[in-house]
Amino acid sequence: MTPSPVPARSPDAATPAAPDWQAGGFGVYVHWPFCLAKCPYCDFNSHVSREVDQDAWRKALLSEMRAARELTGPRRARSMFFGGGTPSLMPPATVAALIEEADRLWGFEPDAEVTLEANPTSIEAGNFRGYASGGVNRVSMGAQALNDADLKKLGRMHTAAEARAAFDVARAAFARVSFDLIYARQDQTPAQWEAELTEALAMAIDHLSLYQLTIEAGTRFGDLHARGRLRGLPSDDRAATMYEITQGLTEAAGLPAYEISNHARPGAESRHNLVYWRYGDYAGIGPGAHGRVTTPQGRLATETRRAPTAWLSQIDAAGQDLATEPVASEDQATEYLMMCLRLVEGADLARHARLAGAPIARDRIAALEAQGLVLREGERLRATARGRALLDHVLRELLV
């Protein structure tokens, strides 16, 4: 995509008719690209920088947010999410300024969710009180493991004790706290994962994100794996056993899966992530941030430069870095199915047919039903627990 000027809109322009995106809602994503260290498994747009001009970054993010508002037109935000990188390295005043500006530009829906990702190494009680007073009402903490040996293998800079202490700090400041763990790690056994997850469930408030370790190209783990030097990874069968343990323990604890890797008490699901998975609209702000925005000209994909210095220079020069590209209806239909089938609630077949221009062939669905991978209930299509574990296969069969 190439940078394109954002079309000017009157602040009083009527909200465009957009029944499709409204089924998922609208959220605002802000990307903070800086970390204290780069984790060897991470393929996110994160960078280690010794010095960050906080004032310049605050002004740039605010500028791009205003440009995004010109693109979206008036609407209400269901959620706002600070991701990264490590957003808990941001000064509370910057976070508060961005939340205040988002509220001014779009306004928040009642009970809107405002989430900030945090790492245990950057959690301070004073900052957390500042985030809370500035409008953050939910924290997602990157614990990743609860034992020091595995934290070291994962390249994390905190200890298990620090992770537990950070969780206590977060719980004192926020009513809603989620934390992430990675399983199917090097040399990990199903019994070890069961014990660790049991401990995590005893700590959890209402939400856990539990990810199977994946080896991504372009990461340090990816390079080691390509050279045959990443040892101790579990077999597919052992990883599948850990997935089954995850489903069973979380279900029994009252935090069932509502998405492939996310578990919550009923009503505590991540509202921001549901915007993505229900194929709503979202504005992406910051370096490397992606967005999907419905306009009178159709649905647009937005993208910004990944390199922080290049992004910041572009903001200085033009006030925004939003490149836009139309998303064809058939691509929207594919994206919708790929996102919604991650959810236990599944997809609306009528909505998919409107986007695709034709329904999915009944024989494809019937074949997957016969394999126990999907369930059709009226106009809803859901992947079973086994189907969500094999979602790539399910999607290939449906999208042929």
mmCIF file of C-alpha atoms in Angstrom:
data_model
loop_
_atom_site.group_PDB
_atom_site.id
_atom_site.type_symbol
_atom_site.label_atom_id
_atom_site.label_comp_id
_atom_site.label_asym_id
_atom_site.label_seq_id
_atom_site.Cartn_x
_atom_site.Cartn_y
_atom_site.Cartn_z
ATOM 1 C CA MET A 1 0.000 0.000 0.000
ATOM 2 C CA THR A 2 1.140 3.552 -0.649
ATOM 3 C CA PRO A 3 0.437 6.521 1.614
ATOM 4 C CA SER A 4 -2.690 8.313 0.502
ATOM 5 C CA PRO A 5 -4.265 11.516 1.758
ATOM 6 C CA VAL A 6 -7.060 11.034 4.246
ATOM 7 C CA PRO A 7 -10.297 12.419 2.754
ATOM 8 C CA ALA A 8 -11.599 15.418 4.621
ATOM 9 C CA ARG A 9 -14.937 15.067 6.375
ATOM 10 C CA SER A 10 -17.161 17.555 8.037
ATOM 11 C CA PRO A 11 -17.402 16.902 11.788
ATOM 12 C CA ASP A 12 -21.165 17.068 11.387
ATOM 13 C CA ALA A 13 -21.354 14.558 8.532
ATOM 14 C CA ALA A 14 -23.902 11.802 8.989
ATOM 15 C CA THR A 15 -22.650 8.402 10.056
ATOM 16 C CA PRO A 16 -22.298 6.247 6.920
ATOM 17 C CA ALA A 17 -24.655 3.327 6.663
ATOM 18 C CA ALA A 18 -22.492 0.432 7.754
ATOM 19 C CA PRO A 19 -24.629 -2.407 9.048
ATOM 20 C CA ASP A 20 -21.875 -4.954 8.541
ATOM 21 C CA TRP A 21 -19.173 -3.409 10.730
ATOM 22 C CA GLN A 22 -21.765 -2.493 13.349
ATOM 23 C CA ALA A 23 -22.257 -6.215 14.001
ATOM 24 C CA GLY A 24 -18.764 -6.184 15.508
ATOM 25 C CA GLY A 25 -18.532 -2.625 16.779
ATOM 26 C CA PHE A 26 -15.651 -0.152 16.566
ATOM 27 C CA GLY A 27 -12.405 -0.067 18.515
ATOM 28 C CA VAL A 28 -9.223 2.004 18.639
ATOM 29 C CA TYR A 29 -5.797 0.332 18.739
ATOM 30 C CA VAL A 30 -2.661 2.285 19.742
ATOM 31 C CA HIS A 31 0.717 0.659 19.130
ATOM 32 C CA TRP A 32 3.681 1.493 21.360
ATOM 33 C CA PRO A 33 6.666 -0.172 19.654
ATOM 34 C CA PHE A 34 9.319 -0.042 22.373
ATOM 35 C CA CYS A 35 10.472 -2.851 24.689
ATOM 36 C CA LEU A 36 13.257 -3.307 27.217
ATOM 37 C CA ALA A 37 14.400 -6.410 25.270
ATOM 38 C CA LYS A 38 13.282 -8.412 22.238
ATOM 39 C CA CYS A 39 11.860 -11.827 23.139
ATOM 40 C CA PRO A 40 13.191 -14.652 20.926
ATOM 41 C CA TYR A 41 9.702 -15.933 19.997
ATOM 42 C CA CYS A 42 8.160 -12.511 19.252
ATOM 43 C CA ASP A 43 7.337 -11.438 15.692
ATOM 44 C CA PHE A 44 5.411 -8.317 16.735
ATOM 45 C CA ASN A 45 6.606 -4.892 15.659
ATOM 46 C CA SER A 46 8.705 -4.233 18.752
ATOM 47 C CA HIS A 47 12.049 -2.478 19.079
ATOM 48 C CA VAL A 48 14.629 -1.889 21.794
ATOM 49 C CA SER A 49 15.541 1.774 22.158
ATOM 50 C CA ARG A 50 17.625 3.356 24.906
ATOM 51 C CA GLU A 51 16.088 6.782 24.457
ATOM 52 C CA VAL A 52 12.517 7.693 23.527
ATOM 53 C CA ASP A 53 11.393 11.294 23.036
ATOM 54 C CA GLN A 54 8.178 10.928 24.981
ATOM 55 C CA ASP A 55 6.859 14.361 24.068
ATOM 56 C CA ALA A 56 7.394 13.781 20.345
ATOM 57 C CA TRP A 57 5.730 10.377 20.488
ATOM 58 C CA ARG A 58 2.724 11.677 22.369
ATOM 59 C CA LYS A 59 2.204 14.459 19.834
ATOM 60 C CA ALA A 60 2.641 12.065 16.892
ATOM 61 C CA LEU A 61 0.156 9.501 18.204
ATOM 62 C CA LEU A 62 -2.387 12.243 18.876
ATOM 63 C CA SER A 63 -1.885 13.602 15.360
ATOM 64 C CA GLU A 64 -2.459 10.227 13.717
ATOM 65 C CA MET A 65 -5.516 9.620 15.883
ATOM 66 C CA ARG A 66 -7.049 12.840 14.542
ATOM 67 C CA ALA A 67 -6.307 11.718 10.985
ATOM 68 C CA ALA A 68 -8.019 8.399 11.698
ATOM 69 C CA ARG A 69 -11.107 10.266 12.907
ATOM 70 C CA GLU A 70 -11.263 12.076 9.585
ATOM 71 C CA LEU A 71 -11.306 8.703 7.890
ATOM 72 C CA THR A 72 -13.890 7.001 10.102
ATOM 73 C CA GLY A 73 -16.343 9.847 10.505
ATOM 74 C CA PRO A 74 -18.445 10.074 13.659
ATOM 75 C CA ARG A 75 -19.091 6.873 15.574
ATOM 76 C CA ARG A 76 -18.749 5.513 19.111
ATOM 77 C CA ALA A 77 -15.816 3.423 20.300
ATOM 78 C CA ARG A 78 -16.584 0.193 22.115
ATOM 79 C CA SER A 79 -12.984 -0.277 23.186
ATOM 80 C CA MET A 80 -9.472 1.101 23.165
ATOM 81 C CA PHE A 81 -6.362 -1.054 23.399
ATOM 82 C CA PHE A 82 -2.746 -0.070 24.045
ATOM 83 C CA GLY A 83 -0.540 -2.817 22.585
ATOM 84 C CA GLY A 84 3.071 -3.239 21.671
ATOM 85 C CA GLY A 85 5.884 -3.515 22.400
ATOM 86 C CA THR A 86 5.454 -2.680 26.048
ATOM 87 C CA PRO A 87 2.822 0.029 26.553
ATOM 88 C CA SER A 88 3.452 0.028 30.311
ATOM 89 C CA LEU A 89 6.670 1.877 29.445
ATOM 90 C CA MET A 90 4.491 4.835 28.419
ATOM 91 C CA PRO A 91 4.135 7.669 30.927
ATOM 92 C CA PRO A 92 0.657 7.665 32.499
ATOM 93 C CA ALA A 93 0.177 11.254 31.277
ATOM 94 C CA THR A 94 0.613 10.097 27.660
ATOM 95 C CA VAL A 95 -1.885 7.263 28.092
ATOM 96 C CA ALA A 96 -4.368 9.646 29.698
ATOM 97 C CA ALA A 97 -3.944 12.198 26.891
ATOM 98 C CA LEU A 98 -4.622 9.561 24.231
ATOM 99 C CA ILE A 99 -7.719 8.272 26.031
ATOM 100 C CA GLU A 100 -9.022 11.810 26.466
ATOM 101 C CA GLU A 101 -8.467 12.572 22.786
ATOM 102 C CA ALA A 102 -10.176 9.351 21.664
ATOM 103 C CA ASP A 103 -13.167 10.277 23.800
ATOM 104 C CA ARG A 104 -13.223 13.767 22.275
ATOM 105 C CA LEU A 105 -12.917 12.484 18.706
ATOM 106 C CA TRP A 106 -15.290 9.515 18.823
ATOM 107 C CA GLY A 107 -16.796 9.221 22.271
ATOM 108 C CA PHE A 108 -16.954 5.911 24.091
ATOM 109 C CA GLU A 109 -19.912 3.594 24.358
ATOM 110 C CA PRO A 110 -21.267 3.102 27.894
ATOM 111 C CA ASP A 111 -19.040 0.665 29.802
ATOM 112 C CA ALA A 112 -16.331 0.879 27.119
ATOM 113 C CA GLU A 113 -13.248 -1.224 27.756
ATOM 114 C CA VAL A 114 -9.809 0.455 27.812
ATOM 115 C CA THR A 115 -6.984 -2.092 28.036
ATOM 116 C CA LEU A 116 -3.239 -1.615 28.478
ATOM 117 C CA GLU A 117 -0.703 -4.408 28.002
ATOM 118 C CA ALA A 118 1.972 -4.608 30.683
ATOM 119 C CA ASN A 119 5.095 -6.622 31.403
ATOM 120 C CA PRO A 120 6.048 -7.497 34.997
ATOM 121 C CA THR A 121 9.386 -5.687 34.603
ATOM 122 C CA SER A 122 7.646 -2.371 33.909
ATOM 123 C CA ILE A 123 4.858 -2.518 36.500
ATOM 124 C CA GLU A 124 4.991 0.095 39.213
ATOM 125 C CA ALA A 125 2.157 0.770 41.634
ATOM 126 C CA GLY A 126 2.403 4.524 41.063
ATOM 127 C CA ASN A 127 2.155 4.200 37.298
ATOM 128 C CA PHE A 128 -0.761 1.805 37.579
ATOM 129 C CA ARG A 129 -2.673 4.268 39.729
ATOM 130 C CA GLY A 130 -1.905 6.879 37.075
ATOM 131 C CA TYR A 131 -3.182 4.648 34.264
ATOM 132 C CA ALA A 132 -6.367 3.929 36.216
ATOM 133 C CA SER A 133 -7.047 7.599 36.947
ATOM 134 C CA GLY A 134 -6.394 8.375 33.271
ATOM 135 C CA GLY A 135 -9.104 5.988 32.080
ATOM 136 C CA VAL A 136 -7.551 2.516 31.769
ATOM 137 C CA ASN A 137 -9.959 -0.014 33.271
ATOM 138 C CA ARG A 138 -8.362 -3.315 32.248
ATOM 139 C CA VAL A 139 -4.770 -4.617 32.193
ATOM 140 C CA SER A 140 -3.380 -7.551 30.215
ATOM 141 C CA MET A 141 -0.136 -8.765 31.767
ATOM 142 C CA GLY A 142 2.523 -10.750 29.912
ATOM 143 C CA ALA A 143 3.551 -13.318 32.522
ATOM 144 C CA GLN A 144 4.237 -16.075 29.896
ATOM 145 C CA ALA A 145 5.485 -18.645 32.458
ATOM 146 C CA LEU A 146 5.420 -19.204 36.218
ATOM 147 C CA ASN A 147 8.852 -20.770 36.662
ATOM 148 C CA ASP A 148 12.234 -19.138 36.318
ATOM 149 C CA ALA A 149 13.899 -21.770 34.128
ATOM 150 C CA ASP A 150 11.282 -21.435 31.392
ATOM 151 C CA LEU A 151 11.172 -17.651 31.699
ATOM 152 C CA LYS A 152 14.903 -17.647 30.961
ATOM 153 C CA LYS A 153 14.400 -19.888 27.909
ATOM 154 C CA LEU A 154 11.717 -17.507 26.667
ATOM 155 C CA GLY A 155 14.083 -14.568 27.011
ATOM 156 C CA ARG A 156 11.918 -12.858 29.623
ATOM 157 C CA MET A 157 13.530 -10.324 31.958
ATOM 158 C CA HIS A 158 11.346 -11.003 35.005
ATOM 159 C CA THR A 159 11.240 -13.845 37.500
ATOM 160 C CA ALA A 160 8.206 -15.881 38.470
ATOM 161 C CA ALA A 161 8.137 -14.107 41.850
ATOM 162 C CA GLU A 162 8.133 -10.737 40.085
ATOM 163 C CA ALA A 163 5.260 -11.884 37.866
ATOM 164 C CA ARG A 164 3.182 -12.881 40.908
ATOM 165 C CA ALA A 165 3.986 -9.601 42.660
ATOM 166 C CA ALA A 166 3.114 -7.606 39.540
ATOM 167 C CA PHE A 167 -0.190 -9.398 39.322
ATOM 168 C CA ASP A 168 -0.993 -8.354 42.882
ATOM 169 C CA VAL A 169 -0.159 -4.733 42.021
ATOM 170 C CA ALA A 170 -2.390 -4.875 38.953
ATOM 171 C CA ARG A 171 -5.244 -6.508 40.841
ATOM 172 C CA ALA A 172 -5.138 -3.733 43.448
ATOM 173 C CA ALA A 173 -5.462 -1.045 40.763
ATOM 174 C CA PHE A 174 -7.936 -2.602 38.309
ATOM 175 C CA ALA A 175 -11.105 -4.639 38.588
ATOM 176 C CA ARG A 176 -10.286 -6.481 35.372
ATOM 177 C CA VAL A 177 -6.876 -8.134 34.978
ATOM 178 C CA SER A 178 -5.891 -10.716 32.386
ATOM 179 C CA PHE A 179 -2.561 -12.411 31.979
ATOM 180 C CA ASP A 180 -0.848 -14.424 29.254
ATOM 181 C CA LEU A 181 0.892 -17.768 29.485
ATOM 182 C CA ILE A 182 2.695 -19.730 26.777
ATOM 183 C CA TYR A 183 2.581 -23.534 26.798
ATOM 184 C CA ALA A 184 4.085 -26.341 24.713
ATOM 185 C CA ARG A 185 7.435 -24.821 25.618
ATOM 186 C CA GLN A 186 10.817 -26.474 25.285
ATOM 187 C CA ASP A 187 11.061 -29.629 27.419
ATOM 188 C CA GLN A 188 7.672 -28.978 29.036
ATOM 189 C CA THR A 189 5.606 -32.035 29.943
ATOM 190 C CA PRO A 190 1.812 -32.230 30.115
ATOM 191 C CA ALA A 191 2.049 -32.803 33.882
ATOM 192 C CA GLN A 192 4.145 -29.658 34.319
ATOM 193 C CA TRP A 193 1.684 -27.617 32.259
ATOM 194 C CA GLU A 194 -1.244 -28.989 34.259
ATOM 195 C CA ALA A 195 0.403 -27.909 37.526
ATOM 196 C CA GLU A 196 1.297 -24.467 36.175
ATOM 197 C CA LEU A 197 -2.152 -23.841 34.734
ATOM 198 C CA THR A 198 -3.750 -24.936 38.003
ATOM 199 C CA GLU A 199 -1.693 -22.287 39.795
ATOM 200 C CA ALA A 200 -2.623 -19.679 37.187
ATOM 201 C CA LEU A 201 -6.319 -20.446 37.565
ATOM 202 C CA ALA A 202 -6.035 -19.953 41.314
ATOM 203 C CA MET A 203 -4.627 -16.463 40.638
ATOM 204 C CA ALA A 204 -6.935 -15.484 37.768
ATOM 205 C CA ILE A 205 -9.669 -12.917 38.195
ATOM 206 C CA ASP A 206 -11.769 -13.327 35.071
ATOM 207 C CA HIS A 207 -9.619 -13.784 31.952
ATOM 208 C CA LEU A 208 -6.606 -15.794 30.739
ATOM 209 C CA SER A 209 -4.878 -15.854 27.353
ATOM 210 C CA LEU A 210 -3.151 -19.214 26.874
ATOM 211 C CA TYR A 211 -1.045 -19.498 23.734
ATOM 212 C CA GLN A 212 0.737 -22.503 22.311
ATOM 213 C CA LEU A 213 4.331 -21.623 21.475
ATOM 214 C CA THR A 214 4.635 -21.105 17.742
ATOM 215 C CA ILE A 215 7.919 -20.712 15.890
ATOM 216 C CA GLU A 216 7.756 -17.673 13.624
ATOM 217 C CA ALA A 217 10.080 -16.895 10.738
ATOM 218 C CA GLY A 218 12.243 -13.853 11.336
ATOM 219 C CA THR A 219 12.519 -14.393 15.092
ATOM 220 C CA ARG A 220 15.529 -15.721 16.996
ATOM 221 C CA PHE A 221 13.625 -18.935 17.713
ATOM 222 C CA GLY A 222 12.772 -19.162 14.013
ATOM 223 C CA ASP A 223 16.416 -18.838 13.035
ATOM 224 C CA LEU A 224 17.492 -21.462 15.589
ATOM 225 C CA HIS A 225 14.733 -23.835 14.459
ATOM 226 C CA ALA A 226 15.744 -23.466 10.813
ATOM 227 C CA ARG A 227 19.278 -24.523 11.779
ATOM 228 C CA GLY A 228 18.052 -27.465 13.875
ATOM 229 C CA ARG A 229 19.271 -25.874 17.082
ATOM 230 C CA LEU A 230 15.980 -25.267 18.905
ATOM 231 C CA ARG A 231 15.767 -28.409 20.980
ATOM 232 C CA GLY A 232 13.095 -29.831 23.236
ATOM 233 C CA LEU A 233 10.011 -28.718 21.329
ATOM 234 C CA PRO A 234 7.057 -31.028 21.992
ATOM 235 C CA SER A 235 5.678 -33.404 19.391
ATOM 236 C CA ASP A 236 2.335 -32.568 17.815
ATOM 237 C CA ASP A 237 0.686 -35.228 19.961
ATOM 238 C CA ARG A 238 2.172 -33.833 23.181
ATOM 239 C CA ALA A 239 1.127 -30.298 22.215
ATOM 240 C CA ALA A 240 -2.386 -31.578 21.477
ATOM 241 C CA THR A 241 -2.496 -33.184 24.916
ATOM 242 C CA MET A 242 -1.584 -29.844 26.502
ATOM 243 C CA TYR A 243 -4.334 -28.152 24.487
ATOM 244 C CA GLU A 244 -6.842 -30.682 25.811
ATOM 245 C CA ILE A 245 -5.594 -30.135 29.374
ATOM 246 C CA THR A 246 -6.069 -26.397 28.850
ATOM 247 C CA GLN A 247 -9.671 -26.798 27.730
ATOM 248 C CA GLY A 248 -10.572 -29.165 30.545
ATOM 249 C CA LEU A 249 -9.025 -27.212 33.420
ATOM 250 C CA THR A 250 -10.337 -23.809 32.330
ATOM 251 C CA GLU A 251 -13.831 -25.197 31.772
ATOM 252 C CA ALA A 252 -13.854 -26.762 35.238
ATOM 253 C CA ALA A 253 -12.630 -23.490 36.781
ATOM 254 C CA GLY A 254 -15.443 -21.467 35.224
ATOM 255 C CA LEU A 255 -13.233 -19.756 32.608
ATOM 256 C CA PRO A 256 -14.172 -21.680 29.461
ATOM 257 C CA ALA A 257 -12.681 -20.946 26.069
ATOM 258 C CA TYR A 258 -14.582 -18.331 24.100
ATOM 259 C CA GLU A 259 -11.854 -18.209 21.423
ATOM 260 C CA ILE A 260 -9.041 -20.589 20.464
ATOM 261 C CA SER A 261 -6.533 -19.151 22.962
ATOM 262 C CA ASN A 262 -8.710 -17.012 25.243
ATOM 263 C CA HIS A 263 -10.695 -18.006 28.311
ATOM 264 C CA ALA A 264 -13.017 -15.944 30.466
ATOM 265 C CA ARG A 265 -15.804 -15.982 32.953
ATOM 266 C CA PRO A 266 -19.094 -15.250 31.152
ATOM 267 C CA GLY A 267 -19.284 -11.501 30.509
ATOM 268 C CA ALA A 268 -15.547 -10.928 31.024
ATOM 269 C CA GLU A 269 -14.455 -11.587 27.434
ATOM 270 C CA SER A 270 -12.055 -9.049 25.911
ATOM 271 C CA ARG A 271 -14.388 -6.565 24.241
ATOM 272 C CA HIS A 272 -11.615 -5.162 22.100
ATOM 273 C CA ASN A 273 -10.564 -8.525 20.734
ATOM 274 C CA LEU A 274 -14.230 -9.334 20.096
ATOM 275 C CA VAL A 275 -14.303 -6.314 17.769
ATOM 276 C CA TYR A 276 -11.641 -8.088 15.684
ATOM 277 C CA TRP A 277 -13.131 -11.567 15.896
ATOM 278 C CA ARG A 278 -16.660 -10.351 15.127
ATOM 279 C CA TYR A 279 -15.208 -8.435 12.173
ATOM 280 C CA GLY A 280 -15.983 -4.937 13.314
ATOM 281 C CA ASP A 281 -14.082 -1.802 12.379
ATOM 282 C CA TYR A 282 -10.939 -0.633 14.150
ATOM 283 C CA ALA A 283 -8.583 2.304 13.778
ATOM 284 C CA GLY A 284 -4.896 1.372 13.979
ATOM 285 C CA ILE A 285 -2.645 4.118 15.374
ATOM 286 C CA GLY A 286 1.147 3.994 15.572
ATOM 287 C CA PRO A 287 4.011 2.289 13.690
ATOM 288 C CA GLY A 288 3.038 -0.975 12.029
ATOM 289 C CA ALA A 289 -0.602 -0.717 13.149
ATOM 290 C CA HIS A 290 -3.269 -2.147 10.843
ATOM 291 C CA GLY A 291 -6.899 -1.113 10.676
ATOM 292 C CA ARG A 292 -10.200 -1.858 8.957
ATOM 293 C CA VAL A 293 -12.476 1.119 8.430
ATOM 294 C CA THR A 294 -15.798 1.291 6.584
ATOM 295 C CA THR A 295 -16.324 4.553 4.673
ATOM 296 C CA PRO A 296 -18.846 5.744 2.077
ATOM 297 C CA GLN A 297 -16.339 4.454 -0.509
ATOM 298 C CA GLY A 298 -16.363 0.945 1.003
ATOM 299 C CA ARG A 299 -14.251 -0.929 3.506
ATOM 300 C CA LEU A 300 -10.604 0.102 3.617
ATOM 301 C CA ALA A 301 -7.536 -1.581 5.038
ATOM 302 C CA THR A 302 -5.166 0.867 6.698
ATOM 303 C CA GLU A 303 -1.492 0.369 7.405
ATOM 304 C CA THR A 304 1.421 2.432 8.693
ATOM 305 C CA ARG A 305 5.194 2.136 8.379
ATOM 306 C CA ARG A 306 6.730 -0.430 10.736
ATOM 307 C CA ALA A 307 10.016 1.350 11.484
ATOM 308 C CA PRO A 308 9.455 3.741 14.407
ATOM 309 C CA THR A 309 11.869 6.385 13.129
ATOM 310 C CA ALA A 310 10.368 6.327 9.626
ATOM 311 C CA TRP A 311 6.852 6.538 11.044
ATOM 312 C CA LEU A 312 7.753 9.440 13.311
ATOM 313 C CA SER A 313 9.442 11.301 10.435
ATOM 314 C CA GLN A 314 6.334 10.871 8.281
ATOM 315 C CA ILE A 315 4.118 12.222 11.067
ATOM 316 C CA ASP A 316 6.431 15.221 11.411
ATOM 317 C CA ALA A 317 6.194 15.829 7.670
ATOM 318 C CA ALA A 318 2.511 15.129 6.994
ATOM 319 C CA GLY A 319 0.695 14.749 10.311
ATOM 320 C CA GLN A 320 -0.297 11.129 9.598
ATOM 321 C CA ASP A 321 0.965 7.922 8.003
ATOM 322 C CA LEU A 322 -2.262 6.090 7.138
ATOM 323 C CA ALA A 323 -1.957 4.231 3.851
ATOM 324 C CA THR A 324 -5.298 2.911 2.608
ATOM 325 C CA GLU A 325 -6.380 0.135 0.254
ATOM 326 C CA PRO A 326 -9.890 -1.076 -0.619
ATOM 327 C CA VAL A 327 -10.901 -4.520 0.675
ATOM 328 C CA ALA A 328 -12.902 -6.410 -1.958
ATOM 329 C CA SER A 329 -16.172 -8.020 -0.846
ATOM 330 C CA GLU A 330 -14.841 -11.535 -1.410
ATOM 331 C CA ASP A 331 -11.789 -10.733 0.726
ATOM 332 C CA GLN A 332 -14.061 -9.348 3.434
ATOM 333 C CA ALA A 333 -16.019 -12.616 3.359
ATOM 334 C CA THR A 334 -12.805 -14.610 3.780
ATOM 335 C CA GLU A 335 -11.543 -12.386 6.590
ATOM 336 C CA TYR A 336 -14.912 -12.608 8.343
ATOM 337 C CA LEU A 337 -14.929 -16.393 8.315
ATOM 338 C CA MET A 338 -11.289 -16.624 9.407
ATOM 339 C CA MET A 339 -11.964 -14.366 12.388
ATOM 340 C CA CYS A 340 -15.422 -15.497 13.519
ATOM 341 C CA LEU A 341 -14.722 -19.219 13.426
ATOM 342 C CA ARG A 342 -12.044 -18.650 16.062
ATOM 343 C CA LEU A 343 -14.921 -17.910 18.437
ATOM 344 C CA VAL A 344 -17.020 -20.540 20.202
ATOM 345 C CA GLU A 345 -20.090 -18.579 19.070
ATOM 346 C CA GLY A 346 -19.044 -19.060 15.434
ATOM 347 C CA ALA A 347 -20.103 -17.210 12.296
ATOM 348 C CA ASP A 348 -23.355 -15.900 10.841
ATOM 349 C CA LEU A 349 -23.737 -17.683 7.504
ATOM 350 C CA ALA A 350 -26.163 -15.075 6.192
ATOM 351 C CA ARG A 351 -23.647 -12.309 6.908
ATOM 352 C CA HIS A 352 -20.925 -14.289 5.165
ATOM 353 C CA ALA A 353 -23.178 -14.876 2.143
ATOM 354 C CA ARG A 354 -23.920 -11.134 1.874
ATOM 355 C CA LEU A 355 -20.209 -10.371 1.811
ATOM 356 C CA ALA A 356 -19.290 -13.249 -0.516
ATOM 357 C CA GLY A 357 -22.261 -12.831 -2.852
ATOM 358 C CA ALA A 358 -23.148 -16.525 -2.467
ATOM 359 C CA PRO A 359 -23.586 -19.010 0.403
ATOM 360 C CA ILE A 360 -21.053 -21.673 1.296
ATOM 361 C CA ALA A 361 -21.878 -24.916 -0.503
ATOM 362 C CA ARG A 362 -23.894 -27.180 1.798
ATOM 363 C CA ASP A 363 -21.832 -30.245 0.899
ATOM 364 C CA ARG A 364 -18.656 -28.615 2.235
ATOM 365 C CA ILE A 365 -20.334 -27.916 5.558
ATOM 366 C CA ALA A 366 -21.863 -31.403 5.643
ATOM 367 C CA ALA A 367 -18.465 -33.029 5.063
ATOM 368 C CA LEU A 368 -16.947 -31.114 7.991
ATOM 369 C CA GLU A 369 -19.962 -31.951 10.154
ATOM 370 C CA ALA A 370 -19.428 -35.638 9.401
ATOM 371 C CA GLN A 371 -15.837 -35.283 10.635
ATOM 372 C CA GLY A 372 -17.033 -33.677 13.880
ATOM 373 C CA LEU A 373 -15.277 -30.387 13.080
ATOM 374 C CA VAL A 374 -18.233 -27.992 12.724
ATOM 375 C CA LEU A 375 -21.844 -27.665 13.821
ATOM 376 C CA ARG A 376 -24.524 -25.859 11.873
ATOM 377 C CA GLU A 377 -27.412 -24.462 13.890
ATOM 378 C CA GLY A 378 -29.772 -22.524 11.628
ATOM 379 C CA GLU A 379 -27.743 -19.637 10.210
ATOM 380 C CA ARG A 380 -24.855 -20.095 12.628
ATOM 381 C CA LEU A 381 -21.791 -22.165 11.849
ATOM 382 C CA ARG A 382 -19.573 -23.102 14.769
ATOM 383 C CA ALA A 383 -16.297 -24.960 14.878
ATOM 384 C CA THR A 384 -16.302 -27.673 17.524
ATOM 385 C CA ALA A 385 -13.525 -27.804 20.118
ATOM 386 C CA ARG A 386 -11.716 -30.253 17.830
ATOM 387 C CA GLY A 387 -12.475 -28.055 14.837
ATOM 388 C CA ARG A 388 -10.970 -24.978 16.498
ATOM 389 C CA ALA A 389 -7.807 -26.995 17.159
ATOM 390 C CA LEU A 390 -7.745 -27.815 13.412
ATOM 391 C CA LEU A 391 -9.068 -24.470 12.187
ATOM 392 C CA ASP A 392 -6.612 -24.124 9.287
ATOM 393 C CA HIS A 393 -7.969 -27.369 7.841
ATOM 394 C CA VAL A 394 -11.584 -26.283 8.411
ATOM 395 C CA LEU A 395 -10.993 -22.949 6.656
ATOM 396 C CA ARG A 396 -9.251 -24.601 3.700
ATOM 397 C CA GLU A 397 -12.273 -26.853 3.188
ATOM 398 C CA LEU A 398 -14.763 -23.974 3.467
ATOM 399 C CA LEU A 399 -12.855 -21.454 1.375
ATOM 400 C CA VAL A 400 -11.924 -23.666 -1.575
#
